[in-house]
XYZ file of C-alpha atoms in Angstrom:
771
model
C -59.207 15.968 13.820
C -59.592 18.585 11.119
C -56.455 20.353 12.277
C -54.554 17.066 12.533
C -55.519 16.051 8.978
C -54.510 19.496 7.731
C -51.135 19.112 9.392
C -50.591 15.676 7.777
C -51.531 16.983 4.330
C -49.293 20.006 4.726
C -46.438 17.782 5.909
C -46.723 15.625 2.809
C -46.873 18.699 0.586
C -43.733 20.203 2.073
C -41.863 16.943 2.171
C -41.644 17.096 5.941
C -42.380 13.433 6.430
C -39.233 11.342 6.595
C -38.211 9.730 3.366
C -37.626 6.018 3.817
C -35.065 4.713 1.394
C -34.424 1.048 1.047
C -31.020 0.253 2.575
C -29.010 -2.891 3.131
C -28.042 -3.863 6.634
C -24.481 -3.286 7.861
C -23.781 -6.985 8.279
C -24.516 -7.506 4.573
C -22.086 -4.755 3.582
C -19.483 -6.143 5.981
C -19.692 -9.708 4.677
C -19.649 -8.518 1.065
C -16.625 -6.326 1.754
C -14.670 -9.129 3.437
C -15.367 -11.640 0.662
C -14.671 -9.306 -2.258
C -11.520 -7.743 -0.834
C -10.148 -11.108 0.306
C -10.377 -12.682 -3.124
C -9.320 -9.452 -4.845
C -6.080 -9.157 -2.892
C -5.425 -12.891 -2.459
C -2.978 -14.797 -4.672
C -4.459 -16.788 -7.510
C -5.754 -20.156 -6.298
C -5.208 -23.024 -8.698
C -5.283 -26.739 -8.081
C -2.657 -29.368 -8.769
C -1.899 -29.924 -12.440
C 0.149 -32.488 -14.315
C 3.818 -31.457 -14.512
C 5.124 -29.996 -17.748
C 7.476 -32.487 -19.383
C 10.580 -31.455 -21.358
C 10.060 -31.858 -25.069
C 6.343 -31.055 -24.957
C 4.803 -28.042 -26.677
C 3.557 -25.080 -24.623
C -0.172 -24.479 -25.050
C -0.101 -20.862 -23.784
C 2.257 -18.092 -22.803
C 3.709 -18.440 -19.332
C 4.725 -15.153 -17.675
C 6.320 -14.729 -14.255
C 3.602 -13.118 -12.079
C 6.180 -11.729 -9.664
C 9.892 -11.873 -8.961
C 10.793 -15.548 -8.548
C 13.891 -17.260 -7.199
C 14.263 -20.668 -8.883
C 16.944 -23.278 -8.251
C 19.131 -24.138 -11.278
C 20.275 -27.780 -11.047
C 22.354 -27.583 -14.225
C 24.288 -24.531 -13.094
C 24.688 -25.993 -9.625
C 26.081 -29.253 -11.028
C 28.373 -27.348 -13.344
C 29.760 -25.201 -10.550
C 30.267 -28.182 -8.298
C 32.111 -30.005 -11.064
C 34.281 -26.962 -11.574
C 34.992 -26.758 -7.858
C 35.915 -30.456 -7.757
C 38.146 -30.080 -10.810
C 40.026 -27.256 -9.138
C 41.155 -29.660 -6.389
C 44.666 -30.916 -7.286
C 45.169 -34.694 -7.284
C 47.047 -35.956 -4.252
C 50.134 -38.081 -4.889
C 51.916 -39.891 -2.090
C 55.647 -39.149 -2.465
C 57.978 -41.797 -1.035
C 61.171 -39.808 -0.450
C 62.933 -42.801 1.129
C 62.390 -45.102 -1.868
C 65.805 -44.422 -3.577
C 67.845 -44.992 -0.429
C 65.822 -48.027 0.468
C 66.326 -49.432 -3.008
C 70.064 -48.812 -2.897
C 70.435 -50.367 0.545
C 68.467 -53.495 -0.265
C 70.259 -54.022 -3.606
C 73.782 -53.586 -2.166
C 73.014 -55.851 0.830
C 71.734 -58.555 -1.514
C 74.838 -58.288 -3.701
C 77.181 -58.444 -0.707
C 75.505 -61.527 0.782
C 75.340 -63.211 -2.601
C 79.066 -62.614 -3.235
C 79.959 -64.061 0.155
C 77.773 -67.107 -0.399
C 79.136 -67.567 -3.901
C 82.703 -67.368 -2.605
C 82.102 -70.051 -0.011
C 80.732 -72.400 -2.603
C 83.668 -71.796 -4.964
C 81.386 -72.322 -7.994
C 79.840 -70.007 -10.566
C 76.551 -71.770 -10.269
C 73.519 -70.735 -8.222
C 73.258 -72.822 -5.147
C 70.580 -72.803 -2.563
C 72.844 -70.860 -0.231
C 73.290 -68.151 -2.860
C 69.573 -68.055 -3.532
C 68.832 -67.620 0.160
C 71.482 -64.910 0.521
C 69.921 -62.704 -2.225
C 66.920 -61.173 -0.381
C 65.354 -59.265 -3.287
C 62.829 -61.147 -5.400
C 64.597 -62.299 -8.537
C 64.070 -64.921 -11.169
C 66.396 -67.926 -11.696
C 67.634 -66.646 -15.057
C 68.449 -63.214 -13.687
C 70.120 -64.716 -10.593
C 72.212 -67.075 -12.795
C 73.324 -64.104 -14.936
C 74.426 -62.185 -11.870
C 76.183 -65.290 -10.449
C 77.997 -65.835 -13.746
C 79.494 -62.376 -13.338
C 80.227 -63.141 -9.661
C 77.860 -60.424 -8.375
C 80.601 -58.013 -9.352
C 80.830 -54.629 -7.674
C 80.929 -52.980 -11.109
C 77.573 -54.455 -12.085
C 76.296 -53.593 -8.625
C 77.242 -49.943 -9.053
C 75.793 -49.905 -12.550
C 72.403 -51.200 -11.379
C 72.309 -48.787 -8.415
C 73.156 -45.873 -10.670
C 70.375 -46.793 -13.094
C 67.860 -47.067 -10.285
C 68.811 -43.786 -8.607
C 68.740 -41.995 -11.949
C 65.211 -43.221 -12.601
C 64.098 -42.210 -9.090
C 65.440 -38.727 -9.734
C 62.622 -38.014 -12.230
C 60.176 -40.135 -10.327
C 58.530 -43.458 -10.830
C 54.742 -43.220 -10.995
C 52.235 -46.012 -10.775
C 50.003 -44.655 -13.640
C 51.721 -42.379 -16.113
C 48.643 -41.630 -18.277
C 46.689 -40.298 -15.291
C 49.789 -38.436 -14.188
C 50.264 -36.692 -17.536
C 46.595 -35.474 -17.522
C 47.242 -33.289 -14.468
C 48.136 -30.168 -16.424
C 47.309 -27.870 -13.545
C 49.879 -29.507 -11.331
C 49.748 -32.004 -8.496
C 49.810 -32.005 -4.726
C 52.754 -33.985 -3.365
C 52.238 -35.500 0.044
C 55.342 -36.749 1.810
C 54.352 -40.042 3.386
C 57.023 -39.849 6.044
C 56.310 -36.328 7.344
C 52.780 -35.746 6.098
C 53.752 -32.387 4.613
C 52.257 -31.306 1.336
C 53.460 -29.013 -1.375
C 52.093 -28.116 -4.767
C 53.943 -28.720 -7.987
C 52.527 -26.666 -10.810
C 54.667 -28.439 -13.433
C 54.238 -32.151 -13.841
C 57.678 -33.878 -13.571
C 58.883 -36.165 -16.404
C 58.283 -39.387 -14.513
C 58.468 -42.935 -15.746
C 55.704 -45.450 -15.257
C 56.299 -48.388 -13.003
C 56.311 -51.724 -14.839
C 56.940 -52.300 -18.535
C 58.116 -48.741 -19.197
C 60.647 -48.983 -16.387
C 61.777 -52.414 -17.651
C 62.359 -51.046 -21.148
C 64.315 -48.091 -19.817
C 66.526 -50.338 -17.642
C 67.073 -52.786 -20.518
C 68.175 -49.964 -22.775
C 70.631 -48.660 -20.218
C 72.112 -52.161 -19.708
C 73.018 -52.420 -23.394
C 76.724 -51.758 -22.796
C 77.022 -53.978 -19.731
C 78.791 -57.384 -19.491
C 75.456 -59.148 -19.582
C 74.571 -61.215 -22.554
C 71.619 -60.118 -24.611
C 69.479 -63.004 -23.356
C 70.416 -62.200 -19.777
C 69.766 -58.452 -20.160
C 65.979 -58.759 -20.309
C 65.846 -60.925 -17.182
C 68.069 -58.602 -15.187
C 66.045 -55.594 -16.453
C 62.845 -57.280 -15.301
C 64.408 -57.937 -11.887
C 65.598 -54.340 -11.492
C 62.298 -52.857 -12.719
C 60.441 -54.940 -10.140
C 62.764 -53.725 -7.406
C 62.169 -50.051 -8.304
C 58.917 -49.460 -6.411
C 56.927 -46.296 -7.408
C 57.924 -43.131 -5.592
C 54.750 -41.286 -6.784
C 51.502 -43.074 -6.028
C 48.092 -41.515 -6.798
C 46.025 -41.351 -3.576
C 42.583 -41.828 -5.068
C 40.812 -42.016 -1.716
C 42.146 -38.735 -0.395
C 41.675 -36.988 -3.729
C 38.044 -38.140 -3.995
C 37.390 -37.081 -0.413
C 38.773 -33.596 -0.978
C 36.876 -33.157 -4.217
C 33.663 -34.230 -2.503
C 34.230 -31.669 0.223
C 34.878 -28.952 -2.365
C 31.726 -29.938 -4.243
C 29.622 -29.870 -1.110
C 31.025 -26.452 -0.252
C 29.419 -24.950 -3.368
C 25.949 -23.561 -2.565
C 23.025 -24.251 -4.811
C 22.694 -21.846 -7.689
C 19.429 -19.883 -7.939
C 18.208 -17.943 -10.913
C 16.147 -14.785 -10.463
C 13.205 -14.580 -12.844
C 12.061 -10.938 -12.956
C 8.361 -10.163 -12.751
C 6.835 -10.010 -16.219
C 9.476 -12.164 -17.927
C 8.028 -14.409 -20.631
C 9.239 -17.895 -19.725
C 7.795 -19.710 -22.719
C 5.452 -18.715 -25.514
C 2.626 -20.764 -26.913
C 3.889 -23.206 -29.527
C 7.495 -23.298 -28.283
C 9.151 -26.530 -27.206
C 9.702 -26.823 -23.475
C 13.285 -27.443 -22.513
C 14.343 -29.107 -19.238
C 15.237 -25.723 -17.793
C 11.979 -24.177 -18.958
C 10.000 -27.001 -17.354
C 11.600 -26.190 -13.998
C 10.710 -22.509 -14.394
C 7.109 -23.292 -15.327
C 6.849 -25.509 -12.258
C 8.197 -22.645 -10.141
C 5.564 -20.272 -11.563
C 2.825 -22.754 -10.732
C 4.209 -23.245 -7.258
C 4.279 -19.493 -6.638
C 0.550 -19.144 -7.286
C -0.792 -22.504 -6.251
C 1.413 -23.730 -3.477
C -0.424 -25.315 -0.537
C 0.345 -22.283 1.619
C -1.736 -20.012 -0.650
C -4.860 -21.070 1.210
C -3.204 -20.036 4.453
C -2.447 -16.683 2.851
C -6.113 -16.339 1.928
C -7.035 -17.119 5.522
C -4.619 -14.429 6.714
C -6.093 -11.863 4.316
C -9.588 -12.873 5.428
C -8.673 -12.152 9.040
C -7.127 -8.792 8.160
C -10.100 -7.694 6.064
C -12.542 -8.854 8.748
C -10.630 -6.729 11.235
C -10.754 -3.790 8.812
C -14.535 -4.177 8.357
C -14.990 -4.216 12.137
C -12.862 -1.121 12.630
C -14.802 0.659 9.867
C -18.054 -0.092 11.712
C -16.729 1.092 15.076
C -15.451 4.276 13.475
C -18.821 4.845 11.788
C -20.549 4.512 15.155
C -18.347 7.135 16.761
C -18.740 9.302 13.669
C -22.298 10.276 14.616
C -21.170 13.346 16.542
C -18.904 14.574 13.785
C -19.219 16.404 10.486
C -22.198 15.417 8.339
C -24.021 13.643 11.156
C -25.352 11.059 8.745
C -26.598 7.714 10.039
C -23.861 5.266 10.942
C -25.297 2.703 8.522
C -24.940 5.129 5.617
C -21.389 6.056 6.554
C -20.420 2.402 6.902
C -22.050 1.472 3.606
C -20.257 4.277 1.758
C -16.839 3.298 3.154
C -17.101 -0.458 2.565
C -18.669 0.018 -0.862
C -15.665 2.165 -1.753
C -13.473 -0.676 -0.491
C -15.355 -3.201 -2.621
C -15.300 -1.077 -5.758
C -11.649 -0.152 -5.571
C -10.557 -3.657 -4.578
C -12.153 -4.947 -7.775
C -10.604 -2.046 -9.671
C -7.151 -2.866 -8.299
C -7.530 -6.528 -9.180
C -8.628 -5.678 -12.695
C -5.797 -3.170 -13.087
C -3.353 -5.790 -11.848
C -4.572 -8.284 -14.455
C -4.321 -5.643 -17.180
C -0.810 -4.748 -16.041
C 0.163 -8.420 -16.198
C -1.187 -8.681 -19.719
C 0.552 -5.468 -20.696
C 3.848 -6.609 -19.195
C 3.744 -9.875 -21.142
C 4.122 -7.832 -24.327
C 7.628 -6.811 -23.326
C 10.712 -8.963 -23.361
C 12.435 -6.723 -20.824
C 11.233 -7.412 -17.277
C 12.266 -3.944 -16.132
C 9.911 -2.332 -18.638
C 7.124 -4.635 -17.513
C 7.740 -3.961 -13.814
C 7.255 -0.211 -14.283
C 3.619 -0.765 -15.243
C 2.737 -1.793 -11.675
C 3.776 1.620 -10.365
C 1.108 3.157 -12.603
C -1.764 1.448 -10.744
C -4.013 4.032 -8.972
C -3.620 2.627 -5.448
C -4.441 5.987 -3.816
C -7.822 6.507 -5.539
C -9.838 4.426 -3.052
C -8.575 6.123 0.146
C -9.036 9.561 -1.435
C -12.661 8.864 -2.368
C -13.283 7.409 1.103
C -11.852 10.581 2.629
C -14.026 12.849 0.495
C -17.258 10.970 1.214
C -16.664 9.966 4.854
C -13.890 12.054 6.387
C -10.265 11.774 7.424
C -10.661 8.935 9.961
C -12.194 6.353 7.621
C -9.779 7.430 4.884
C -6.709 6.689 7.023
C -8.111 3.285 8.005
C -8.913 2.617 4.362
C -5.373 3.596 3.321
C -3.815 1.165 5.820
C -6.039 -1.748 4.767
C -5.549 -0.940 1.081
C -1.741 -0.789 1.454
C -1.651 -4.217 3.121
C -3.837 -5.627 0.352
C -1.610 -4.105 -2.336
C 1.475 -5.639 -0.743
C -0.149 -9.070 -0.631
C -1.409 -8.728 -4.195
C 2.137 -8.016 -5.344
C 3.454 -11.177 -3.687
C 3.812 -9.964 -0.088
C 5.966 -7.109 -1.309
C 6.859 -4.581 1.380
C 8.045 -2.013 -1.217
C 4.654 -1.990 -2.921
C 2.844 -1.724 0.419
C 5.039 1.278 1.232
C 4.404 2.726 -2.228
C 0.614 2.405 -1.877
C 0.567 3.826 1.673
C 2.698 6.893 0.908
C 0.685 7.754 -2.193
C -2.621 7.281 -0.355
C -1.605 9.514 2.566
C -0.425 12.235 0.200
C -3.690 12.048 -1.728
C -5.824 12.168 1.427
C -4.136 15.281 2.778
C -4.099 16.955 -0.650
C -7.823 16.236 -1.089
C -8.509 17.934 2.247
C -7.359 21.211 0.689
C -9.415 20.881 -2.473
C -11.821 23.722 -3.155
C -13.146 22.687 -6.591
C -13.174 19.708 -8.914
C -10.844 21.560 -11.249
C -7.962 21.041 -8.795
C -8.163 17.262 -9.058
C -5.185 17.457 -11.386
C -3.207 19.272 -8.694
C -4.116 16.512 -6.248
C -2.818 14.004 -8.794
C 0.399 16.003 -8.844
C 0.724 15.567 -5.068
C 0.236 11.820 -5.463
C 2.780 11.698 -8.306
C 5.324 13.548 -6.145
C 4.715 11.103 -3.295
C 5.131 8.219 -5.742
C 8.459 9.670 -6.854
C 9.656 9.911 -3.248
C 8.578 6.374 -2.367
C 10.137 4.899 -5.545
C 13.398 6.660 -4.720
C 13.263 5.314 -1.161
C 12.633 1.790 -2.452
C 15.608 2.107 -4.812
C 17.839 3.167 -1.922
C 16.543 0.434 0.362
C 17.379 -2.178 -2.264
C 20.966 -0.873 -2.293
C 21.163 -1.378 -6.037
C 23.000 0.914 -8.482
C 20.791 3.360 -10.336
C 20.108 2.146 -13.860
C 17.884 3.277 -16.690
C 15.099 1.115 -15.256
C 14.787 3.612 -12.393
C 13.633 6.217 -14.908
C 10.946 3.811 -16.124
C 9.756 3.236 -12.545
C 9.570 6.994 -11.979
C 7.600 7.409 -15.203
C 5.172 4.729 -14.013
C 4.733 6.556 -10.685
C 3.996 9.864 -12.451
C 1.446 8.191 -14.700
C -0.074 6.626 -11.582
C -0.657 10.107 -10.110
C -2.547 11.191 -13.228
C -4.609 7.993 -13.191
C -5.512 8.667 -9.551
C -6.925 12.070 -10.553
C -8.917 10.557 -13.390
C -10.238 7.711 -11.228
C -11.316 10.019 -8.389
C -12.985 12.402 -10.827
C -14.836 9.483 -12.406
C -16.141 7.761 -9.276
C -16.675 10.656 -6.846
C -19.984 11.795 -8.458
C -21.199 8.191 -8.322
C -20.746 8.057 -4.539
C -22.259 11.516 -4.116
C -25.374 10.389 -5.958
C -25.992 6.880 -4.660
C -25.112 7.536 -1.023
C -26.401 11.117 -0.892
C -22.973 12.259 0.177
C -22.258 15.973 0.282
C -18.537 16.491 -0.028
C -16.676 19.695 0.787
C -16.061 20.135 -2.920
C -19.784 20.063 -3.611
C -20.502 22.514 -0.796
C -17.831 24.912 -1.987
C -19.300 24.778 -5.465
C -22.743 25.567 -4.037
C -21.366 28.541 -2.086
C -20.713 30.372 -5.371
C -22.952 33.426 -5.256
C -23.301 33.448 -9.042
C -25.251 30.185 -9.120
C -28.803 30.605 -10.477
C -30.638 30.083 -7.176
C -28.531 32.550 -5.201
C -28.378 35.014 -8.063
C -32.156 34.928 -8.394
C -32.486 35.378 -4.626
C -30.277 38.472 -4.755
C -32.346 39.972 -7.577
C -35.873 39.005 -6.523
C -35.499 39.276 -2.746
C -32.462 41.443 -1.930
C -33.415 41.800 1.708
C -33.749 38.039 2.118
C -30.420 37.618 0.303
C -28.616 39.870 2.771
C -30.394 38.109 5.623
C -29.265 34.720 4.259
C -25.658 35.844 4.012
C -25.701 36.931 7.642
C -27.437 33.721 8.749
C -24.762 31.711 6.970
C -22.054 33.693 8.740
C -23.685 33.236 12.149
C -24.389 29.518 11.604
C -20.780 28.940 10.561
C -19.453 30.521 13.747
C -21.853 28.517 15.943
C -21.046 25.237 14.156
C -17.334 25.778 14.630
C -17.908 26.324 18.336
C -19.553 22.906 18.825
C -17.388 20.974 16.351
C -20.093 20.526 13.702
C -19.598 21.004 9.978
C -19.134 24.761 9.638
C -19.075 24.673 5.840
C -22.387 22.850 5.637
C -23.887 25.292 8.157
C -22.772 28.307 6.122
C -24.021 26.965 2.779
C -27.313 25.879 4.382
C -27.715 29.452 5.602
C -27.326 30.717 2.044
C -30.167 28.535 0.766
C -32.535 28.274 3.728
C -34.924 31.011 2.506
C -34.834 30.525 -1.273
C -38.575 29.808 -1.156
C -39.229 33.481 -0.429
C -38.423 34.322 -4.055
C -41.915 33.127 -4.996
C -43.620 35.933 -3.049
C -40.825 38.195 -1.811
C -42.981 41.246 -1.058
C -44.869 39.371 1.666
C -41.717 39.278 3.810
C -40.795 42.411 5.729
C -37.106 42.454 4.771
C -38.165 42.943 1.132
C -40.944 45.501 1.743
C -40.821 49.231 1.214
C -41.120 51.307 4.364
C -44.685 52.133 5.314
C -46.353 49.477 3.150
C -47.203 45.936 4.253
C -49.438 43.665 2.165
C -50.358 41.627 5.222
C -52.428 44.589 6.458
C -55.109 43.591 3.929
C -55.058 39.869 4.758
C -56.498 37.744 7.491
C -53.944 36.464 10.006
C -54.605 32.844 8.998
C -53.899 33.626 5.338
C -50.755 35.524 6.261
C -49.588 32.533 8.331
C -50.134 30.222 5.383
C -48.114 32.505 3.099
C -45.286 32.761 5.607
C -45.205 28.980 6.165
C -45.425 28.251 2.426
C -41.901 29.530 1.796
C -40.603 26.307 3.378
C -42.564 24.163 0.940
C -41.561 26.368 -1.994
C -37.917 26.241 -0.927
C -37.927 22.423 -0.683
C -39.426 22.126 -4.161
C -36.910 24.566 -5.633
C -34.013 22.738 -3.913
C -35.128 19.372 -5.239
C -35.609 20.784 -8.710
C -32.073 22.202 -8.589
C -30.821 18.832 -7.227
C -29.319 20.327 -4.116
C -27.810 17.807 -1.691
C -30.076 16.203 0.879
C -28.488 17.972 3.921
C -29.323 21.366 2.398
C -32.863 20.251 1.521
C -33.238 19.093 5.138
C -31.966 22.476 6.352
C -34.605 24.265 4.267
C -37.305 21.899 5.527
C -36.350 22.002 9.208
C -34.961 25.481 9.850
C -38.288 26.686 11.302
C -39.234 23.343 12.836
C -42.767 23.545 14.207
C -42.322 27.007 15.708
C -45.274 29.260 16.245
C -45.710 32.123 13.772
C -46.122 34.342 16.783
C -46.912 37.727 15.225
C -49.919 36.566 13.248
C -51.050 34.285 16.043
C -51.141 37.264 18.406
C -52.873 39.309 15.716
C -55.528 36.594 15.382
C -56.048 36.570 19.163
C -56.459 40.343 19.129
C -59.052 40.232 16.339
C -61.034 37.368 17.823
C -64.357 38.421 19.400
C -65.180 37.594 22.983
C -67.135 34.353 23.212
C -65.900 33.094 19.848
C -64.113 29.765 19.489
C -60.461 29.703 20.504
C -57.867 30.386 17.834
C -56.269 26.993 16.971
C -52.545 27.323 17.637
C -51.623 24.456 15.255
C -52.828 26.514 12.292
C -50.203 29.121 13.137
C -47.252 26.793 13.391
C -44.733 25.873 10.725
C -45.262 22.392 9.256
C -41.918 21.073 10.436
C -40.390 18.632 11.022
C -38.294 19.679 13.979
C -34.531 19.885 13.458
C -33.065 16.405 13.210
C -29.383 17.354 13.274
C -27.218 19.860 15.056
C -26.743 21.770 11.800
C -30.461 22.452 11.272
C -30.892 23.306 14.971
C -28.012 25.815 14.740
C -29.585 27.224 11.567
C -32.911 27.715 13.407
C -31.173 29.684 16.171
C -29.048 31.730 13.749
C -32.113 32.605 11.630
C -34.035 33.884 14.639
C -31.040 35.721 16.093
C -30.307 37.563 12.848
C -33.931 38.681 12.518
C -34.270 39.677 16.170
C -31.008 41.611 16.166
C -32.601 44.042 13.683
C -35.182 45.060 16.325
C -32.701 46.181 18.993
C -32.629 49.984 19.002
C -29.284 50.451 20.707
C -27.476 47.085 20.497
C -25.121 46.592 23.383
C -23.400 43.409 24.433
C -25.742 42.698 27.377
C -28.801 43.333 25.197
C -27.431 41.078 22.464
C -26.684 38.238 24.884
C -30.091 38.549 26.521
C -31.757 38.439 23.093
C -29.817 35.332 22.039
C -30.460 33.553 25.338
C -34.189 34.348 25.130
C -34.421 32.838 21.641
C -32.547 29.703 22.685
C -34.677 29.258 25.808
C -37.883 29.731 23.803
C -36.855 27.039 21.292
C -35.872 24.741 24.132
C -39.183 25.196 25.966
C -41.077 24.708 22.716
C -39.395 21.294 22.224
C -37.722 22.274 18.964
C -34.490 20.454 19.913
C -36.129 17.188 20.949
C -35.126 15.316 17.797
C -31.486 16.416 17.511
C -28.533 15.700 19.758
C -27.681 19.201 20.912
C -26.570 19.186 24.525
C -26.831 21.957 27.092
C -23.095 22.454 26.750
C -23.540 22.841 22.979
C -26.232 25.468 23.542
C -23.978 27.404 25.897
C -21.171 27.376 23.344
C -23.585 28.480 20.614
C -24.776 31.420 22.730
C -21.186 32.520 23.353
C -20.243 32.239 19.674
C -23.318 34.111 18.451
C -22.870 36.829 21.070
C -19.334 37.442 19.901
C -20.309 37.440 16.213
C -23.390 39.669 16.539
C -21.509 42.098 18.775
C -18.829 42.315 16.109
C -21.475 43.030 13.457
C -22.939 45.901 15.530
C -19.546 47.342 16.421
C -19.362 51.020 17.379
C -17.706 53.737 15.297
C -16.745 57.301 16.299
C -18.497 60.228 14.666
C -16.882 61.719 11.586
C -15.746 65.270 12.440
C -17.610 67.891 10.447
C -20.474 65.535 9.511
C -23.816 65.100 11.261
C -25.470 61.880 10.083
C -27.995 61.800 13.013
C -29.664 65.243 13.249
C -32.575 63.886 15.287
C -30.235 62.594 17.960
C -28.383 65.934 18.000
C -31.616 67.893 18.275
C -32.828 65.680 21.096
C -29.640 66.326 23.039
C -29.918 70.154 22.642
C -33.675 70.546 23.460
C -34.598 71.769 27.022
C -36.307 69.315 29.356
C -40.165 69.235 29.262
C -42.196 71.655 31.436
C -43.331 70.450 34.879
C -46.984 70.756 33.807
C -46.490 67.939 31.357
C -45.410 65.559 34.081
C -48.945 64.900 35.070
C -49.931 63.635 31.696
C -50.027 59.921 31.334
C -47.812 59.067 28.438
C -48.074 55.714 26.868
C -44.916 54.270 25.492
C -45.469 52.669 22.123
C -45.470 48.923 22.007
C -42.917 47.018 20.063
C -43.256 47.259 16.312
C -43.856 43.886 14.751
C -41.021 42.676 12.618
């Protein structure tokens, strides 16, 4: 019990007991991510409002949230009217009217003369009336009978009628004169049509024709009183040769009007439709209604449902990827990885929504929609995927980039160009961030994103097949500014994720590998032997980690810091002692074991004080596990008197805990291998492999790997990698000619063999010298 209590106290002192941090469950993070991202990327949901009436006063500015296509009834009506007006009026042309008139008039005159001759009188009898087939009044018939239906009068009337037909007789002269663009003549007998661009000088049927005939009969044998009656008769007989076909004209104009497609007006994104205090015109009211419909149409709820499904799928894929992430890289718990990824999604979804609102407000300050549209290219779409890649790795970052690009496209009104823009910039940022070696190169990463933005904007311009205008330069400027904003955003939020989620990024590890940092510099000055040992352990751990696919950078940096606790009492560790002097010779084995084990506790305290990342603190805490401090334990057994109580083994073990990850297990093996390799007198490859295998087998038998997920295959790969690396360290060199750096070895080779008398002496070979 005493030993057990001592172990518990020592574990608390060294920080070996697991630290339980309050954490939220994955389902909470998943639900929060789905809800926040759905409503961040969804279109604005508004409910039905009263329509804006023309003549009312606008209460606020109305700005087009995206490119809108709005029907223009006024322009459509105007174009249809123009198309109908371009249709020429159709006039039925009776080409046979003159000949028909002449025939009927001459036949009537001939019959009337015959009938009048039979009667022998100059009066109109019933026979004469019946013989004259054309409709004629009694006065006009009496006038013609008085002149005996003379052939001269007959020819005069025919000539007048044919002359009037030559220019045309129209049923409505006013309508006819209005056709300045010409008319379409349709021959009623053949159905053929031809266009007359000039309107002929026609005479109107009726009173105008009567006046013209009366004037031309002035020099005839008719009395003045008879002239008007005969003129009325002749005018009635001259039927119109040009008749307006209103039915056919209306039909053709209707067809032309229907053939005109509806006119739509494009309202560019950011255009101010109406400002507060302005009167709303009929056209403006239609545009305001279109803006409302674009953000509050009934289908917007279906869009939200679609985004909800996509984000739910993304949250599920993030979780599955976090589960399979356990055997990779940082080997953090899946819950922590998942929480870091979805929290990045939540944060940057809100950031994108806020940036979008700010861009809308900024764009409303410009009258030119092209200037306003360029502001959307400046949004830092790539910042979220880059941060996700730095805190969780390439896999989650690529998934994040895909989900973020879809959300950006939906946010911009289901715009494929913006989805492409966000995806290209995110991919460029992710791969550029993978090559980052310090925070100072964040600006260079922003340059990569800006270059990708330039390429994607150019591709969008080409895909739109529009001529390059000055607005293209504004879009490019927005993309370049977006790259700089990505750098600033990543630099601002990356430390936040490193702190709250205890994430150790490659950038942070590379910064910690700087040998001029205070801890490492102090280690090199206070404990130079331990410093050289740490450098070699880092090199060995890196090679072993690469062999099993673990994080080689974390293994190397952990090797640099694993023994920083030895700077408190460096002279009590053999690598820092002068030859021939060992302070442990004056101490009891139990006290020496406490001093040796205390460097773990001291190292943990120093690491926490320096705010080193948790994986490195864990490496310091676990790199010895609960291994037996074998040298002093054997020394205590040797000094114990026969019959005395047994030496408690637990007092000579490190406080632990055992390695919990592959990295700390690799560090344990590399630490022991580096120390043991110093004891091999003539290091050969078989000796080195046997030494490494012995150390691994001892740790395995001692249960040091029970709490990590190293497999037997991993151990075999680690042995191979360490054998190759240690063999390379102890490589052989040829002797320098003319120099003898090993006189003892030369003397031993030249001395004669011992005398035979000495063979009987029992020589004891010295035991191994404790390291």
